[in-house]
Amino acid sequence: LTLSRDRQWGITTGLGWGYRSFRLGNSYAFRQIDGVTGIVPGVPDEEVYTKSRLRYFYFRIPLSIEWQTRLNGKGPLFFAVGPEAEIRHGFRSKAKVNGSKKTIDKGLNGRPLGINLLAQAGYADLGVYMRYSTYGLFEKNKGPELYPFSFGVCWYW
């Protein structure tokens, strides 16, 4: 949606679906004990966790204000920033336990809704992004205080 006559300012939105995966090392895994999610070690000589991870699926709906221009008739060069709603589902703690793949726990008091701050910049088909979750990943007082942060390179096509 264009906001200015010179077509340099606008509002952009979209819809994304995917999953996030957080890996733990040193025989630790996410587990829910007495209604509280924690990062706990495996029990020596009983359970050895390897390749442990927390995974969840999401829908994301960004709403950004964007500025863009063309450089020498090429481009565009652009910058965008704004909030992004995130709907989370399917929280699972998985690991290799004593060499076999296993789902350790489900649910894990994951917060089903979150608001991220999203910033993007790029030129032509390449760009970079940063995303920061303003709400903790777990419900208040029911898990560790984790605020996911990510950055990366994008290919826009």
mmCIF file of C-alpha atoms in Angstrom, residues 2 12 17-18 21 27 31 37 45 52 63 65 72 81 95 97 102 133 136 140 144 153:
data_model
loop_
_atom_site.group_PDB
_atom_site.id
_atom_site.type_symbol
_atom_site.label_atom_id
_atom_site.label_comp_id
_atom_site.label_asym_id
_atom_site.label_seq_id
_atom_site.Cartn_x
_atom_site.Cartn_y
_atom_site.Cartn_z
ATOM 1 C CA THR A 2 1.633 3.246 -1.186
ATOM 2 C CA THR A 12 3.679 -3.980 3.580
ATOM 3 C CA TRP A 17 4.374 -20.436 8.061
ATOM 4 C CA GLY A 18 7.295 -22.482 9.313
ATOM 5 C CA SER A 21 14.161 -25.257 16.377
ATOM 6 C CA SER A 27 22.875 -33.988 27.520
ATOM 7 C CA ARG A 31 11.081 -31.077 30.126
ATOM 8 C CA THR A 37 9.092 -26.258 31.916
ATOM 9 C CA ASP A 45 23.561 -44.290 33.292
ATOM 10 C CA SER A 52 18.225 -32.371 21.897
ATOM 11 C CA LEU A 63 2.928 -5.257 9.245
ATOM 12 C CA ILE A 65 6.311 0.609 7.146
ATOM 13 C CA ASN A 72 20.467 4.504 -11.174
ATOM 14 C CA VAL A 81 10.382 -2.043 10.155
ATOM 15 C CA ALA A 95 16.122 -35.779 21.435
ATOM 16 C CA VAL A 97 17.777 -40.757 24.074
ATOM 17 C CA LYS A 102 12.193 -39.796 21.092
ATOM 18 C CA SER A 133 10.372 -11.562 20.261
ATOM 19 C CA GLY A 136 8.794 -14.684 26.335
ATOM 20 C CA LYS A 140 4.940 -16.383 32.799
ATOM 21 C CA PRO A 144 12.606 -20.187 31.457
ATOM 22 C CA VAL A 153 20.032 -13.193 4.800
#
